[in-house]
Amino acid sequence: MEQQENAEPVKTGRLKISDKPTTESHREYLDMDTDEEEFGHQETPEPQDEAPPEPDKPVFTGAELDTLVKYTKELTVLPNLQDDSWSQEVEETIREYFRDPTKTILTVFFSKTQELQALLDFPEQTHGGLTYFLRKPWQVYRADDFLSSVTFGSVGDRIELTAIKFVGGVYAPMAFKSGDWPEITRDEIFSNINDFLTRAIDVTYKPMGILVLYVPWEGCAEQEKQHPDMERESVTRIQRQKERALLINRLEKVARTWIKQIREVLMISSFNSQELHDVAGEFDFWQCRYENLACISRQLQHDRLLQIIKQLKKVKSSSIKDLKLLVSRVKSALEETKSNLGCLYLVLQICKSFDNWNQIQECLPRILHAIRFVWTTSPYYNKSENIERLLCSLSIHVVKICKSSINLKLIFDDPKKCRECLASSISCCEAYSKIYDSITENCKLNETNWSVDKAVIFNSIGAFELRCRDVSEICDTIIIYGSLNKISIGGTRGNQHEMEYRRVMDYFLQMTNEMRLCCEYALDITRIKWFQDISNFRCDVAELESTVKNLLNSLFEDVKNVEMGVETLYTLLKFKERQGFQDILHDKWTQVWELFYDEMKICSLPPTNVEMVADKVKFSQSEDALVSQIHKSYLTRLHKILVNASDWLGDCDVQFEVPAKYLRTKMNN
């Protein structure tokens, strides 16, 4: 106590104390080390600063926890949330949040499996948004004050929209009105807020096809009067002018962003040339454009935006002239869009009645006459490139109608029926071309400025016809190879031929399975991958046909008589429908007739000269009549077989020569 009381005098009388004799510092150090009484004595370490102990966790009764869980459920807002969505696991997580004040975050959300979950942190991914509850560390919620002290909120599925609403609607107005920002960083902070919201709004709404202009909360006359710095007497006139100049620069930057964004919207006057849309798509485009332009027009009349423009007018900003011009262009584009929607609605209503390819003769002339009316009345569609695009949309509509009438599953289930549908669609496209030519011929005669490129208009029609023929080619292949059953081939090499035939069928099945997936988009003219698929298919078919031709030639190496030849040709009759097999089958058919001709030559010899080599027997003169009758019956039977086979194998050159010789032989006998 004495030392504490004398502490202050020591400070004031420092010089007096220094006059007293003191022990030398090195002497004191030596004395301390050699003192026998203090030798071996351990010094007590000074106590270190320890962290204060954590408070005890709160204790809740069961009823109080149930009340807090009930309040949490009532404050949770999620789409499709039902009373039965809450599980015991979720409720237990909520109780843990209240029991442990170190947990500052509680989130409730739906998982991908539509299962309600609770987490004491923010989840990596949610489905449909989440509801969050926040608090400071060791802040204890009680049932009696929970509703008045809780901090909570909901975040939608689009997190960026929530961020924009929070920053733009809550944080930004408070930041702009606050006078606590350091003067040296205020302009940078305000500029960063404007840049962030401008980019966030553009990235969020631009993919939706909507232009939303960011309007800052600064620049309003009312706000300027209430600015704290303007009310302080210490703020000089120079500081005010500097603050005003920085504000104008920020508003000028925002206005330039508006000009750039509006110009981009006005430049989009048509579809991307690589995209294909029907008449309904053209109508939807202009309807979306009308809504976007109307939205821009309403935004340009917003009070805060007009106040900012007023501020820029006072300083004669260069942006004002561009903004006035853009306002006029938006109004003009809005009127043009409204006119185009009226014209397209007329065409679209007629197109809706055309939903089947059988109606082409009835509906297409009406549609083309309606387009001709639009061309003569609409200032926009009176231009060649615009009316040409509308006609291209009609071609896409025709393609969609034809495509909807074709069931691609029938390629493998019922290829003949599928081929008939493809032929009908091709006929529909050809009829469309004829109707177009007949109507546009009058346009060329009566209207001098009608100038459209038919090749461009029918580009999609031609591509669709080509796809139909490709699919029809696949159907032909499946009809031929898919209808082949297991065959039984005789002869000394019958087993070898049957094995080769099975390899052909296995290869065909493998090729068919590969084409099943490709055929799903066979008629989609926008899928260019089809060209590679059909090219691979044709290569496989060519290899398959080469194998079958080799098999056919190998089979005929064992053919020694007419009956075996006809039987072999009948086995391979299905291949006749393929163009590549017609020549080789014709040659083999001719070869069978030549075998018949050889039989005729043998039978036409005098019976006495005929030697049956196999039995080593010579007929006597008395048996000539019987042998002649046998030859005649034999040739008659062979001839009948060949004539009957001609019904399904067709005619050949030798066929007309051999029967004449056969008749002469028959008459001679």
mmCIF file of C-alpha atoms in Angstrom, residues 500-512:
data_model
loop_
_atom_site.group_PDB
_atom_site.id
_atom_site.type_symbol
_atom_site.label_atom_id
_atom_site.label_comp_id
_atom_site.label_asym_id
_atom_site.label_seq_id
_atom_site.Cartn_x
_atom_site.Cartn_y
_atom_site.Cartn_z
ATOM 1 C CA GLU A 500 -21.462 -67.857 -93.863
ATOM 2 C CA TYR A 501 -25.126 -66.936 -94.054
ATOM 3 C CA ARG A 502 -25.354 -66.755 -90.252
ATOM 4 C CA ARG A 503 -22.361 -64.428 -90.189
ATOM 5 C CA VAL A 504 -24.199 -62.162 -92.629
ATOM 6 C CA MET A 505 -27.251 -62.079 -90.369
ATOM 7 C CA ASP A 506 -25.190 -61.410 -87.233
ATOM 8 C CA TYR A 507 -23.438 -58.515 -88.939
ATOM 9 C CA PHE A 508 -26.800 -57.129 -90.046
ATOM 10 C CA LEU A 509 -28.183 -57.274 -86.484
ATOM 11 C CA GLN A 510 -25.120 -55.474 -85.161
ATOM 12 C CA MET A 511 -25.486 -52.791 -87.813
ATOM 13 C CA THR A 512 -29.192 -52.392 -86.999
#
